[in-house]
PDB file of C-alpha atoms in Angstrom:
ATOM      1  CA  MET A   1      51.594 -36.682  19.694  1.00  0.00           C
ATOM      2  CA  VAL A   2      47.872 -36.018  20.047  1.00  0.00           C
ATOM      3  CA  VAL A   3      45.159 -36.063  17.420  1.00  0.00           C
ATOM      4  CA  ILE A   4      42.616 -33.251  17.520  1.00  0.00           C
ATOM      5  CA  ARG A   5      39.533 -32.655  15.447  1.00  0.00           C
ATOM      6  CA  GLN A   6      39.457 -30.182  12.597  1.00  0.00           C
ATOM      7  CA  HIS A   7      35.725 -29.549  12.886  1.00  0.00           C
ATOM      8  CA  GLY A   8      34.119 -28.592  16.179  1.00  0.00           C
ATOM      9  CA  ASN A   9      30.549 -28.150  17.303  1.00  0.00           C
ATOM     10  CA  ASN A  10      28.220 -26.344  14.905  1.00  0.00           C
ATOM     11  CA  SER A  11      30.728 -27.014  12.083  1.00  0.00           C
ATOM     12  CA  LYS A  12      33.314 -24.671  13.648  1.00  0.00           C
ATOM     13  CA  LEU A  13      36.568 -25.063  11.736  1.00  0.00           C
ATOM     14  CA  PHE A  14      39.859 -25.382  13.592  1.00  0.00           C
ATOM     15  CA  ASP A  15      42.781 -24.320  11.423  1.00  0.00           C
ATOM     16  CA  ILE A  16      46.057 -22.415  11.589  1.00  0.00           C
ATOM     17  CA  SER A  17      44.284 -19.105  12.192  1.00  0.00           C
ATOM     18  CA  SER A  18      42.770 -20.714  15.308  1.00  0.00           C
ATOM     19  CA  PHE A  19      46.118 -22.099  16.433  1.00  0.00           C
ATOM     20  CA  LEU A  20      48.389 -19.052  16.111  1.00  0.00           C
ATOM     21  CA  ALA A  21      47.696 -17.749  19.626  1.00  0.00           C
ATOM     22  CA  ASP A  22      48.319 -21.243  21.032  1.00  0.00           C
ATOM     23  CA  VAL A  23      51.576 -21.553  19.090  1.00  0.00           C
ATOM     24  CA  ASP A  24      52.718 -18.113  20.267  1.00  0.00           C
ATOM     25  CA  ARG A  25      51.903 -18.999  23.871  1.00  0.00           C
ATOM     26  CA  PHE A  26      53.463 -22.474  24.049  1.00  0.00           C
ATOM     27  CA  ALA A  27      56.000 -22.800  21.225  1.00  0.00           C
ATOM     28  CA  PRO A  28      56.781 -19.517  19.448  1.00  0.00           C
ATOM     29  CA  PRO A  29      58.764 -20.270  16.302  1.00  0.00           C
ATOM     30  CA  ASP A  30      61.261 -18.041  14.573  1.00  0.00           C
ATOM     31  CA  THR A  31      60.998 -20.200  11.441  1.00  0.00           C
ATOM     32  CA  TRP A  32      58.210 -22.202   9.828  1.00  0.00           C
ATOM     33  CA  HIS A  33      58.814 -25.001   7.347  1.00  0.00           C
ATOM     34  CA  ILE A  34      55.596 -25.794   5.480  1.00  0.00           C
ATOM     35  CA  THR A  35      54.417 -28.179   2.808  1.00  0.00           C
ATOM     36  CA  ILE A  36      50.820 -27.638   1.714  1.00  0.00           C
ATOM     37  CA  ASP A  37      49.133 -30.166  -0.550  1.00  0.00           C
ATOM     38  CA  GLU A  38      45.722 -28.484  -0.488  1.00  0.00           C
ATOM     39  CA  CYS A  39      44.205 -25.458   1.208  1.00  0.00           C
ATOM     40  CA  LEU A  40      41.317 -23.037   0.721  1.00  0.00           C
ATOM     41  CA  GLY A  41      41.286 -19.251   0.740  1.00  0.00           C
ATOM     42  CA  ASP A  42      43.185 -16.311  -0.713  1.00  0.00           C
ATOM     43  CA  ARG A  43      46.278 -17.340  -2.693  1.00  0.00           C
ATOM     44  CA  ALA A  44      45.571 -21.058  -2.071  1.00  0.00           C
ATOM     45  CA  LEU A  45      46.834 -22.292  -5.442  1.00  0.00           C
ATOM     46  CA  GLU A  46      49.921 -20.084  -5.215  1.00  0.00           C
ATOM     47  CA  ILE A  47      50.701 -21.371  -1.708  1.00  0.00           C
ATOM     48  CA  GLU A  48      50.244 -24.989  -2.800  1.00  0.00           C
ATOM     49  CA  GLN A  49      52.666 -24.436  -5.689  1.00  0.00           C
ATOM     50  CA  LEU A  50      55.208 -22.484  -3.608  1.00  0.00           C
ATOM     51  CA  THR A  51      55.330 -25.100  -0.872  1.00  0.00           C
ATOM     52  CA  ALA A  52      55.028 -28.316  -2.909  1.00  0.00           C
ATOM     53  CA  SER A  53      58.650 -29.224  -2.134  1.00  0.00           C
ATOM     54  CA  GLY A  54      58.637 -27.518   1.267  1.00  0.00           C
ATOM     55  CA  LEU A  55      59.333 -23.881   2.039  1.00  0.00           C
ATOM     56  CA  SER A  56      61.030 -22.275   5.043  1.00  0.00           C
ATOM     57  CA  MET A  57      60.272 -18.725   6.139  1.00  0.00           C
ATOM     58  CA  SER A  58      60.248 -16.464   9.160  1.00  0.00           C
ATOM     59  CA  ASP A  59      57.244 -16.334  11.473  1.00  0.00           C
ATOM     60  CA  GLY A  60      56.238 -12.935  10.080  1.00  0.00           C
ATOM     61  CA  GLU A  61      56.532 -14.115   6.480  1.00  0.00           C
ATOM     62  CA  PHE A  62      54.473 -17.206   7.255  1.00  0.00           C
ATOM     63  CA  GLN A  63      51.704 -15.242   8.945  1.00  0.00           C
ATOM     64  CA  ALA A  64      51.541 -12.802   6.033  1.00  0.00           C
ATOM     65  CA  LEU A  65      51.497 -15.611   3.456  1.00  0.00           C
ATOM     66  CA  TYR A  66      48.887 -17.745   5.225  1.00  0.00           C
ATOM     67  CA  ARG A  67      46.659 -14.900   6.460  1.00  0.00           C
ATOM     68  CA  GLY A  68      43.934 -15.471   3.843  1.00  0.00           C
ATOM     69  CA  ILE A  69      43.740 -19.255   4.215  1.00  0.00           C
ATOM     70  CA  TYR A  70      40.696 -20.435   6.128  1.00  0.00           C
ATOM     71  CA  GLN A  71      41.159 -24.196   5.778  1.00  0.00           C
ATOM     72  CA  THR A  72      44.076 -26.551   5.322  1.00  0.00           C
ATOM     73  CA  ILE A  73      42.904 -29.798   3.731  1.00  0.00           C
ATOM     74  CA  ASP A  74      46.312 -31.509   3.775  1.00  0.00           C
ATOM     75  CA  GLY A  75      49.433 -29.790   5.003  1.00  0.00           C
ATOM     76  CA  HIS A  76      52.491 -30.067   7.200  1.00  0.00           C
ATOM     77  CA  PHE A  77      53.719 -27.254   9.455  1.00  0.00           C
ATOM     78  CA  LEU A  78      56.971 -27.471  11.364  1.00  0.00           C
ATOM     79  CA  GLY A  79      57.876 -24.728  13.825  1.00  0.00           C
ATOM     80  CA  LEU A  80      61.525 -24.131  14.648  1.00  0.00           C
ATOM     81  CA  ALA A  81      63.175 -21.926  17.256  1.00  0.00           C
ATOM     82  CA  GLY A  82      66.937 -21.590  17.200  1.00  0.00           C
ATOM     83  CA  GLY A  83      67.055 -24.404  14.654  1.00  0.00           C
ATOM     84  CA  GLU A  84      65.244 -26.861  16.954  1.00  0.00           C
ATOM     85  CA  ARG A  85      61.747 -28.241  16.364  1.00  0.00           C
ATOM     86  CA  VAL A  86      59.268 -26.787  18.860  1.00  0.00           C
ATOM     87  CA  PHE A  87      56.067 -28.133  17.286  1.00  0.00           C
ATOM     88  CA  GLU A  88      54.648 -29.992  14.343  1.00  0.00           C
ATOM     89  CA  LEU A  89      51.108 -29.752  12.966  1.00  0.00           C
ATOM     90  CA  LEU A  90      49.861 -32.129  10.303  1.00  0.00           C
ATOM     91  CA  ALA A  91      46.441 -31.595   8.684  1.00  0.00           C
ATOM     92  CA  VAL A  92      45.032 -34.841   7.336  1.00  0.00           C
ATOM     93  CA  ASP A  93      42.252 -34.987   4.752  1.00  0.00           C
ATOM     94  CA  SER A  94      40.261 -32.122   6.283  1.00  0.00           C
ATOM     95  CA  SER A  95      39.444 -34.477   9.152  1.00  0.00           C
ATOM     96  CA  PHE A  96      41.981 -34.061  11.941  1.00  0.00           C
ATOM     97  CA  TRP A  97      45.285 -32.578  13.039  1.00  0.00           C
ATOM     98  CA  GLU A  98      48.232 -34.499  14.421  1.00  0.00           C
ATOM     99  CA  VAL A  99      49.912 -32.218  16.967  1.00  0.00           C
ATOM    100  CA  THR A 100      53.422 -32.803  18.297  1.00  0.00           C
ATOM    101  CA  GLY A 101      55.166 -30.532  20.758  1.00  0.00           C
ATOM    102  CA  SER A 102      55.874 -30.112  24.432  1.00  0.00           C
ATOM    103  CA  PRO A 103      53.577 -31.976  26.841  1.00  0.00           C
ATOM    104  CA  ALA A 104      52.020 -28.625  27.846  1.00  0.00           C
ATOM    105  CA  PHE A 105      51.339 -27.678  24.204  1.00  0.00           C
ATOM    106  CA  GLU A 106      49.865 -31.073  23.342  1.00  0.00           C
ATOM    107  CA  SER A 107      47.673 -31.078  26.458  1.00  0.00           C
ATOM    108  CA  HIS A 108      46.444 -27.551  25.752  1.00  0.00           C
ATOM    109  CA  MET A 109      45.585 -28.374  22.138  1.00  0.00           C
ATOM    110  CA  LEU A 110      43.719 -31.537  23.136  1.00  0.00           C
ATOM    111  CA  THR A 111      41.767 -29.753  25.863  1.00  0.00           C
ATOM    112  CA  THR A 112      41.006 -26.684  23.740  1.00  0.00           C
ATOM    113  CA  TYR A 113      39.998 -28.349  20.459  1.00  0.00           C
ATOM    114  CA  GLY A 114      38.968 -31.848  21.483  1.00  0.00           C
ATOM    115  CA  ALA A 115      40.115 -35.289  20.504  1.00  0.00           C
ATOM    116  CA  TRP A 116      39.345 -36.537  17.032  1.00  0.00           C
ATOM    117  CA  GLN A 117      36.926 -39.443  17.014  1.00  0.00           C
ATOM    118  CA  ARG A 118      36.918 -41.831  14.081  1.00  0.00           C
ATOM    119  CA  ALA A 119      33.434 -41.792  12.546  1.00  0.00           C
TER     120      ALA A 119
END
């Protein structure tokens, strides 16, 4: 597991929309299991309510549902392929992401987005 920052230089936000190409390259899921405590964007309240107890859906359904979200404050994303976990992303308090996956995926995420530094 690596911990990456959620906010880059010049207040650039790193969120799921930023990560989708990385996920598709290193750990393409056929199923997402998500639990979102708080997010911002289109349908945010609906998504928080729908996923409060966890919700599983196909990759296409997930991308359609989450398309309008620009920031995940607190949320858990588990990617599965053939029933096996291929990655896990955990957004914590709009501060950082915990990223778990293959060594190549973790290394790429750390290099691309930068390590989170406690203030």
